[in-house]
Short mmCIF file of C-alpha atoms in Angstrom, two decimals:
data_model
loop_
_atom_site.label_atom_id
_atom_site.label_comp_id
_atom_site.label_asym_id
_atom_site.label_seq_id
_atom_site.Cartn_x
_atom_site.Cartn_y
_atom_site.Cartn_z
CA UNK A 1 -77.83 -17.96 148.19
CA UNK A 2 -79.26 -16.53 151.42
CA UNK A 3 -82.79 -17.76 152.26
CA UNK A 4 -85.59 -15.18 152.18
CA UNK A 5 -88.40 -15.00 154.74
CA UNK A 6 -91.52 -12.95 154.02
CA UNK A 7 -95.19 -12.77 154.99
CA UNK A 8 -96.52 -13.23 151.44
CA UNK A 9 -95.05 -14.56 148.20
CA UNK A 10 -96.77 -13.35 145.01
CA UNK A 11 -96.20 -15.15 141.71
CA UNK A 12 -96.65 -12.80 138.78
CA UNK A 13 -95.30 -9.31 138.11
CA UNK A 14 -98.06 -8.08 135.82
CA UNK A 15 -100.83 -5.66 136.75
CA UNK A 16 -102.69 -8.12 139.00
CA UNK A 17 -99.54 -9.29 140.79
CA UNK A 18 -98.26 -5.77 141.38
CA UNK A 19 -101.68 -4.61 142.59
CA UNK A 20 -101.81 -7.55 145.00
CA UNK A 21 -98.37 -6.69 146.34
CA UNK A 22 -99.25 -3.00 146.72
CA UNK A 23 -102.49 -3.76 148.55
CA UNK A 24 -100.85 -6.18 151.01
CA UNK A 25 -97.92 -3.83 151.61
CA UNK A 26 -100.48 -1.21 152.61
CA UNK A 27 -101.55 -3.61 155.39
CA UNK A 28 -97.97 -3.54 156.65
CA UNK A 29 -97.09 -7.03 155.39
CA UNK A 30 -93.79 -7.96 153.77
CA UNK A 31 -94.09 -9.20 150.19
CA UNK A 32 -91.82 -10.91 147.67
CA UNK A 33 -92.97 -10.81 144.04
CA UNK A 34 -91.65 -13.20 141.37
CA UNK A 35 -91.87 -12.50 137.63
CA UNK A 36 -90.89 -15.18 135.12
CA UNK A 37 -89.98 -12.64 132.41
CA UNK A 38 -86.92 -10.40 132.51
CA UNK A 39 -88.17 -7.16 134.03
CA UNK A 40 -87.30 -4.35 136.42
CA UNK A 41 -89.16 -1.98 138.70
CA UNK A 42 -86.95 0.78 137.32
CA UNK A 43 -88.47 0.39 133.85
CA UNK A 44 -91.50 2.66 133.59
CA UNK A 45 -92.94 0.28 131.01
CA UNK A 46 -91.49 -2.79 129.36
CA UNK A 47 -92.84 -1.99 125.91
CA UNK A 48 -95.70 0.06 124.54
CA UNK A 49 -98.60 -2.22 125.33
CA UNK A 50 -101.11 -0.32 123.19
CA UNK A 51 -103.98 -1.72 125.24
CA UNK A 52 -106.13 -0.08 127.87
CA UNK A 53 -108.30 -1.32 130.71
CA UNK A 54 -111.77 -0.02 131.54
CA UNK A 55 -112.00 0.06 135.32
CA UNK A 56 -115.41 0.52 136.92
CA UNK A 57 -115.92 2.91 139.82
CA UNK A 58 -115.41 0.35 142.63
CA UNK A 59 -112.00 -0.46 141.11
CA UNK A 60 -111.18 3.25 140.86
CA UNK A 61 -112.09 3.61 144.55
CA UNK A 62 -109.68 0.75 145.30
CA UNK A 63 -106.86 2.47 143.38
CA UNK A 64 -107.62 5.64 145.31
CA UNK A 65 -107.36 3.75 148.61
CA UNK A 66 -103.93 2.51 147.51
CA UNK A 67 -102.81 6.09 146.81
CA UNK A 68 -102.48 5.49 143.07
CA UNK A 69 -105.42 7.31 141.56
CA UNK A 70 -104.14 10.90 141.73
CA UNK A 71 -101.37 10.17 139.22
CA UNK A 72 -103.38 7.66 137.17
CA UNK A 73 -106.21 10.14 136.65
CA UNK A 74 -103.94 12.35 134.53
CA UNK A 75 -104.06 9.98 131.54
CA UNK A 76 -107.40 8.29 132.20
CA UNK A 77 -110.59 8.86 130.25
CA UNK A 78 -113.89 9.03 132.13
CA UNK A 79 -116.62 6.56 131.11
CA UNK A 80 -119.99 8.24 131.56
CA UNK A 81 -122.12 5.58 129.92
CA UNK A 82 -122.09 2.16 128.27
CA UNK A 83 -124.37 1.72 125.27
CA UNK A 84 -125.29 -1.79 124.13
CA UNK A 85 -126.24 -1.77 120.46
CA UNK A 86 -127.56 -4.22 117.90
CA UNK A 87 -126.16 -3.79 114.39
CA UNK A 88 -128.44 -4.60 111.47
CA UNK A 89 -126.41 -7.01 109.29
CA UNK A 90 -128.11 -5.79 106.11
CA UNK A 91 -127.81 -2.02 106.52
CA UNK A 92 -124.79 -1.69 108.88
CA UNK A 93 -126.89 0.61 111.04
CA UNK A 94 -127.81 0.45 114.72
CA UNK A 95 -131.42 -0.72 114.93
CA UNK A 96 -131.73 -1.11 118.72
CA UNK A 97 -129.77 0.26 121.68
CA UNK A 98 -129.82 0.59 125.44
CA UNK A 99 -127.76 3.13 127.38
CA UNK A 100 -126.49 2.41 130.89
CA UNK A 101 -125.71 5.85 132.24
CA UNK A 102 -123.79 6.94 135.33
CA UNK A 103 -126.63 9.40 135.95
CA UNK A 104 -129.00 6.47 136.46
CA UNK A 105 -126.86 5.42 139.43
CA UNK A 106 -126.39 9.01 140.71
CA UNK A 107 -122.71 8.76 139.79
CA UNK A 108 -120.49 11.14 137.86
CA UNK A 109 -118.85 8.27 135.98
CA UNK A 110 -119.18 4.51 135.59
CA UNK A 111 -115.40 4.31 135.66
CA UNK A 112 -112.30 5.25 133.68
CA UNK A 113 -110.26 3.83 130.80
CA UNK A 114 -106.55 3.60 131.67
CA UNK A 115 -103.63 2.73 129.34
CA UNK A 116 -102.08 -0.56 130.50
CA UNK A 117 -98.48 0.58 130.16
CA UNK A 118 -99.20 3.72 132.22
CA UNK A 119 -100.94 1.69 134.95
CA UNK A 120 -97.96 -0.70 135.09
CA UNK A 121 -95.51 2.19 135.20
CA UNK A 122 -97.30 3.91 138.09
CA UNK A 123 -97.53 0.66 140.03
CA UNK A 124 -93.79 0.10 139.68
CA UNK A 125 -93.02 3.66 140.77
CA UNK A 126 -95.12 3.18 143.88
CA UNK A 127 -93.37 -0.09 144.78
CA UNK A 128 -89.74 0.77 144.15
CA UNK A 129 -89.32 2.62 147.46
CA UNK A 130 -91.20 0.06 149.60
CA UNK A 131 -88.80 -1.26 152.26
CA UNK A 132 -90.80 -4.48 152.81
CA UNK A 133 -90.94 -5.37 149.11
CA UNK A 134 -88.59 -7.56 147.06
CA UNK A 135 -89.04 -7.95 143.29
CA UNK A 136 -87.26 -10.84 141.56
CA UNK A 137 -87.44 -11.21 137.79
CA UNK A 138 -86.47 -13.97 135.34
CA UNK A 139 -87.36 -16.56 137.96
CA UNK A 140 -89.82 -19.46 138.25
CA UNK A 141 -90.84 -21.61 141.21
CA UNK A 142 -89.75 -25.21 140.73
CA UNK A 143 -90.88 -26.73 144.01
CA UNK A 144 -93.09 -26.01 147.02
CA UNK A 145 -92.58 -27.50 150.48
CA UNK A 146 -95.52 -26.92 152.82
CA UNK A 147 -95.35 -27.23 156.61
CA UNK A 148 -97.95 -26.63 159.29
CA UNK A 149 -97.12 -22.93 159.76
CA UNK A 150 -95.27 -21.96 156.57
CA UNK A 151 -94.54 -22.80 152.96
CA UNK A 152 -91.17 -22.67 151.19
CA UNK A 153 -90.76 -22.02 147.47
CA UNK A 154 -87.60 -23.13 145.66
CA UNK A 155 -86.88 -21.31 142.39
CA UNK A 156 -84.91 -22.23 139.29
CA UNK A 157 -82.33 -19.60 140.30
CA UNK A 158 -81.71 -21.23 143.68
CA UNK A 159 -83.80 -18.93 145.89
CA UNK A 160 -85.46 -20.41 148.97
CA UNK A 161 -88.39 -18.19 149.94
CA UNK A 162 -90.40 -19.02 153.05
CA UNK A 163 -93.78 -17.35 153.60
CA UNK A 164 -97.14 -17.86 155.26
CA UNK A 165 -99.01 -17.78 151.94
CA UNK A 166 -98.19 -18.10 148.23
CA UNK A 167 -100.49 -16.22 145.86
CA UNK A 168 -100.79 -17.05 142.17
CA UNK A 169 -101.35 -13.96 140.03
CA UNK A 170 -99.33 -15.27 137.10
CA UNK A 171 -101.97 -15.47 134.40
CA UNK A 172 -104.10 -18.07 132.67
CA UNK A 173 -101.13 -20.45 132.27
CA UNK A 174 -100.29 -20.16 135.96
CA UNK A 175 -97.21 -22.11 137.03
CA UNK A 176 -98.42 -22.02 140.64
CA UNK A 177 -101.70 -23.66 139.64
CA UNK A 178 -99.74 -26.44 137.94
CA UNK A 179 -97.37 -26.87 140.91
CA UNK A 180 -100.28 -27.16 143.34
CA UNK A 181 -101.99 -29.62 140.97
CA UNK A 182 -105.20 -27.59 140.85
CA UNK A 183 -107.18 -28.52 137.76
CA UNK A 184 -109.04 -26.15 135.48
CA UNK A 185 -112.06 -26.11 133.20
CA UNK A 186 -111.58 -24.37 129.83
CA UNK A 187 -113.97 -23.48 127.02
CA UNK A 188 -112.65 -22.32 123.65
CA UNK A 189 -115.14 -20.20 121.68
CA UNK A 190 -113.19 -20.45 118.40
CA UNK A 191 -112.96 -16.68 118.49
CA UNK A 192 -110.17 -14.16 118.68
CA UNK A 193 -110.17 -10.58 119.87
CA UNK A 194 -108.49 -8.06 117.59
CA UNK A 195 -107.29 -5.13 119.68
CA UNK A 196 -106.23 -1.78 118.24
CA UNK A 197 -106.85 1.96 118.50
CA UNK A 198 -108.67 4.31 116.16
CA UNK A 199 -108.96 8.02 115.52
CA UNK A 200 -112.51 8.99 114.64
CA UNK A 201 -114.41 11.89 113.18
CA UNK A 202 -116.97 12.45 115.96
CA UNK A 203 -116.51 13.08 119.69
CA UNK A 204 -117.04 9.92 121.75
CA UNK A 205 -118.50 12.09 124.55
CA UNK A 206 -117.11 9.69 127.17
CA UNK A 207 -119.38 6.91 125.93
CA UNK A 208 -118.37 3.27 125.50
CA UNK A 209 -120.20 1.08 122.99
CA UNK A 210 -120.71 -2.69 122.76
CA UNK A 211 -122.04 -3.36 119.28
CA UNK A 212 -123.52 -6.81 118.76
CA UNK A 213 -123.63 -8.71 115.48
CA UNK A 214 -123.21 -12.39 114.63
CA UNK A 215 -119.69 -13.60 115.35
CA UNK A 216 -119.18 -11.54 118.49
CA UNK A 217 -119.37 -8.00 119.85
CA UNK A 218 -117.25 -5.03 118.83
CA UNK A 219 -116.42 -2.80 121.79
CA UNK A 220 -115.37 0.84 121.57
CA UNK A 221 -113.81 2.32 124.70
CA UNK A 222 -113.04 6.07 124.70
CA UNK A 223 -109.45 7.16 125.16
CA UNK A 224 -108.22 10.43 126.65
CA UNK A 225 -108.51 12.97 123.84
CA UNK A 226 -109.24 16.59 123.10
CA UNK A 227 -110.82 18.52 120.25
CA UNK A 228 -107.42 19.97 119.37
CA UNK A 229 -105.71 16.57 119.08
CA UNK A 230 -108.63 14.60 117.68
CA UNK A 231 -110.85 11.89 119.10
CA UNK A 232 -109.54 8.40 119.86
CA UNK A 233 -110.97 5.10 121.10
CA UNK A 234 -109.73 1.58 121.76
CA UNK A 235 -111.35 -1.24 119.78
CA UNK A 236 -111.88 -4.84 120.88
CA UNK A 237 -113.34 -6.74 117.93
CA UNK A 238 -114.37 -10.33 118.63
CA UNK A 239 -114.77 -12.57 115.57
CA UNK A 240 -114.80 -16.24 114.67
CA UNK A 241 -111.53 -17.60 113.31
CA UNK A 242 -112.63 -17.45 109.66
CA UNK A 243 -113.63 -13.78 109.92
CA UNK A 244 -110.42 -12.95 111.78
CA UNK A 245 -108.38 -14.10 108.79
CA UNK A 246 -110.45 -11.92 106.47
CA UNK A 247 -110.04 -8.90 108.72
CA UNK A 248 -106.29 -9.37 109.10
CA UNK A 249 -105.91 -9.56 105.32
CA UNK A 250 -107.20 -5.99 104.94
CA UNK A 251 -104.78 -3.10 104.57
CA UNK A 252 -105.16 -0.09 106.88
CA UNK A 253 -107.47 1.86 104.58
CA UNK A 254 -109.69 -1.16 103.99
CA UNK A 255 -109.75 -1.91 107.71
CA UNK A 256 -110.74 1.70 108.45
CA UNK A 257 -113.71 1.40 106.07
CA UNK A 258 -114.65 -1.96 107.59
CA UNK A 259 -114.52 -0.74 111.19
CA UNK A 260 -116.54 2.38 110.32
CA UNK A 261 -119.30 0.10 109.01
CA UNK A 262 -118.91 -2.49 111.79
CA UNK A 263 -119.46 0.23 114.39
CA UNK A 264 -122.61 1.49 112.68
CA UNK A 265 -120.92 4.79 111.80
CA UNK A 266 -121.47 5.83 115.43
CA UNK A 267 -118.23 7.81 115.57
CA UNK A 268 -118.03 8.77 111.91
CA UNK A 269 -115.09 7.87 109.70
CA UNK A 270 -112.38 5.88 111.47
CA UNK A 271 -108.61 5.74 111.00
CA UNK A 272 -106.41 2.93 112.36
CA UNK A 273 -103.64 4.35 114.57
CA UNK A 274 -101.90 1.27 116.03
CA UNK A 275 -100.86 -2.23 115.10
CA UNK A 276 -103.45 -4.96 115.56
CA UNK A 277 -102.92 -7.48 118.33
CA UNK A 278 -104.90 -10.70 118.52
CA UNK A 279 -105.83 -12.78 121.55
CA UNK A 280 -107.78 -16.05 121.83
CA UNK A 281 -111.21 -15.81 123.45
CA UNK A 282 -111.90 -18.37 126.14
CA UNK A 283 -113.55 -18.99 129.46
CA UNK A 284 -111.40 -20.72 132.05
CA UNK A 285 -111.89 -21.32 135.74
CA UNK A 286 -109.80 -23.22 138.27
CA UNK A 287 -111.47 -26.23 139.88
CA UNK A 288 -110.67 -24.55 143.18
CA UNK A 289 -109.11 -21.23 144.13
CA UNK A 290 -107.06 -22.39 147.11
CA UNK A 291 -104.60 -25.14 148.01
CA UNK A 292 -102.28 -25.87 150.92
CA UNK A 293 -101.10 -22.38 151.99
CA UNK A 294 -101.66 -21.25 148.41
CA UNK A 295 -104.29 -19.17 146.65
CA UNK A 296 -105.15 -18.26 143.06
CA UNK A 297 -106.66 -14.97 141.97
CA UNK A 298 -107.20 -12.90 138.82
CA UNK A 299 -106.49 -14.78 135.56
CA UNK A 300 -104.71 -17.56 137.44
CA UNK A 301 -108.17 -18.41 138.80
CA UNK A 302 -110.54 -17.18 136.08
CA UNK A 303 -110.49 -15.93 132.49
CA UNK A 304 -113.52 -14.39 130.76
CA UNK A 305 -114.34 -13.02 127.31
CA UNK A 306 -113.85 -9.21 127.19
CA UNK A 307 -117.52 -8.30 127.62
CA UNK A 308 -118.94 -5.79 130.08
CA UNK A 309 -115.52 -4.82 131.50
CA UNK A 310 -115.66 -7.78 133.89
CA UNK A 311 -112.16 -9.31 133.59
CA UNK A 312 -109.79 -6.93 135.37
CA UNK A 313 -112.57 -5.57 137.56
CA UNK A 314 -113.28 -9.08 138.88
CA UNK A 315 -109.54 -9.52 139.47
CA UNK A 316 -109.42 -6.33 141.52
CA UNK A 317 -112.37 -7.52 143.58
CA UNK A 318 -110.39 -10.73 144.30
CA UNK A 319 -107.51 -8.60 145.57
CA UNK A 320 -109.73 -6.32 147.63
CA UNK A 321 -111.58 -9.21 149.24
CA UNK A 322 -108.32 -11.00 150.08
CA UNK A 323 -106.85 -7.85 151.61
CA UNK A 324 -109.89 -7.32 153.82
CA UNK A 325 -109.96 -11.00 154.74
CA UNK A 326 -106.30 -11.02 155.82
CA UNK A 327 -106.83 -7.85 157.82
CA UNK A 328 -109.84 -9.29 159.65
CA UNK A 329 -108.81 -12.91 160.12
CA UNK A 330 -105.04 -12.78 160.62
CA UNK A 331 -104.35 -9.45 162.27
CA UNK A 332 -103.63 -11.09 165.62
CA UNK A 333 -102.02 -14.46 164.85
CA UNK A 334 -100.26 -13.33 161.64
CA UNK A 335 -101.04 -16.68 160.02
CA UNK A 336 -101.96 -15.48 156.54
CA UNK A 337 -102.27 -18.96 155.09
CA UNK A 338 -104.45 -20.63 157.72
CA UNK A 339 -107.01 -23.05 156.32
CA UNK A 340 -110.16 -21.35 157.64
CA UNK A 341 -109.09 -18.10 155.97
CA UNK A 342 -108.49 -19.84 152.66
CA UNK A 343 -111.83 -21.64 152.93
CA UNK A 344 -113.60 -18.29 153.28
CA UNK A 345 -111.85 -16.96 150.19
CA UNK A 346 -112.84 -20.06 148.22
CA UNK A 347 -116.46 -19.90 149.28
CA UNK A 348 -116.86 -16.18 148.64
CA UNK A 349 -114.91 -15.62 145.44
CA UNK A 350 -115.43 -18.90 143.58
CA UNK A 351 -119.22 -18.64 143.83
CA UNK A 352 -119.29 -15.01 142.68
CA UNK A 353 -116.95 -15.69 139.77
CA UNK A 354 -118.90 -18.73 138.57
CA UNK A 355 -122.16 -16.80 138.41
CA UNK A 356 -120.47 -13.87 136.67
CA UNK A 357 -118.80 -16.14 134.12
CA UNK A 358 -122.12 -17.81 133.34
CA UNK A 359 -123.66 -14.43 132.53
CA UNK A 360 -120.74 -13.46 130.28
CA UNK A 361 -120.86 -16.87 128.58
CA UNK A 362 -124.56 -16.47 127.76
CA UNK A 363 -124.02 -12.95 126.40
CA UNK A 364 -121.18 -14.15 124.19
CA UNK A 365 -123.11 -17.15 122.87
CA UNK A 366 -126.10 -14.95 122.02
CA UNK A 367 -123.79 -12.50 120.22
CA UNK A 368 -122.03 -15.28 118.28
CA UNK A 369 -125.26 -16.79 117.01
CA UNK A 370 -126.43 -15.20 113.77
CA UNK A 371 -129.81 -16.91 113.35
CA UNK A 372 -133.11 -15.05 113.38
CA UNK A 373 -134.09 -16.18 116.88
CA UNK A 374 -130.86 -14.88 118.43
CA UNK A 375 -131.23 -11.57 116.58
CA UNK A 376 -134.82 -11.20 117.80
CA UNK A 377 -133.76 -12.03 121.38
CA UNK A 378 -131.00 -9.41 121.29
CA UNK A 379 -133.33 -6.71 119.99
CA UNK A 380 -136.14 -7.53 122.40
CA UNK A 381 -133.73 -7.66 125.33
CA UNK A 382 -132.21 -4.27 124.50
CA UNK A 383 -135.65 -2.75 123.94
CA UNK A 384 -136.91 -4.07 127.27
CA UNK A 385 -133.86 -2.79 129.15
CA UNK A 386 -134.04 0.64 127.52
CA UNK A 387 -137.62 1.10 128.74
CA UNK A 388 -137.11 -0.15 132.30
CA UNK A 389 -134.93 2.01 134.57
CA UNK A 390 -135.25 -0.33 137.55
CA UNK A 391 -134.02 -3.25 135.47
CA UNK A 392 -131.11 -1.20 134.11
CA UNK A 393 -130.12 -0.24 137.66
CA UNK A 394 -130.30 -3.89 138.70
CA UNK A 395 -128.04 -4.93 135.80
CA UNK A 396 -125.57 -2.11 136.56
CA UNK A 397 -125.44 -3.09 140.22
CA UNK A 398 -124.67 -6.68 139.23
CA UNK A 399 -121.89 -5.52 136.93
CA UNK A 400 -120.32 -2.91 139.18
CA UNK A 401 -120.78 -3.71 142.84
CA UNK A 402 -120.03 -6.53 145.25
CA UNK A 403 -120.69 -6.60 148.99
CA UNK A 404 -117.47 -7.41 150.82
CA UNK A 405 -118.52 -9.50 153.80
CA UNK A 406 -115.15 -10.95 154.70
CA UNK A 407 -116.10 -11.38 158.36
CA UNK A 408 -118.90 -13.86 157.61
#
């Protein structure tokens, strides 16, 4: 098999891997992308994913810079506000709430909710005609050989791919992380997220809700809908393992009644419209984000509970920072895996991610705890935020924006 030489090798053909490839191709670099599953760029979507991703405005701006947003906007639902709510366990009614509105930030929207399968499809369409891009599926790296100016990956299919930098974007069970012997820290919350879609009686009015009760939050994210077709939202319900079993034992009608109550009747009567998928809830972070001519980003580097739309948005900030860093630091010498560049990525991204994960961890622990003190803390916190615009703006800035200072 003929050896392949490229500027960048990306491991992972999911959303994060394809976004990384697209962003680096826009710099004029050559990219090879490896996907361990059988896949093809010609497939608009592998299967109906059924999930969606809430992308905040900085991520939307990034997609626009990549030339993707015009098409993606056609099936994306605007998010005009996020409302944090506390659900009274006795009455199944919202007894405290705080709204984070785009208007408070002088924005039209906080972001958009995009179907995962549509996002994947549009990414593949944009990559299929790229002359500097090679996509290889059903392939896994078995060995890495690093030299002073390059690194060579050997795959199970016999490929030899030499590049300046290998990027791991292959998920929380990253094979690149294992190959580079980078350790990880994991925390299991003994929770699972149940993910499904609902049709509901009342208009969501482009509002997303995070509804807190003991056991974990229930998040409603509006989907693209119209009055003629009905109103739809995606649901991410986080529960402890015991409650998950109870919920999964319900039939569709029983589940519809349950979710109507669990959401405080905010959207009226609910109807389940998709199958339920379940995912373990965990926090995980790599001990380091870089190795010898190798780098981890997105879920290969960090995994967070689905709270505050931080997961994919943090991954996109990884990609954006890396792109700017490569453009600034390696434009002249073309050495995209040089150690000082990797050190800057480690210092900048690892510190930001650790602080963000700590905040998400605290929010999740407070939501899990059902004792009186935790309930009082939740209510007082929401009440304080709702009355203090400056504090709300500060929280929104923390959640949405990062200063990209790649040159420092």
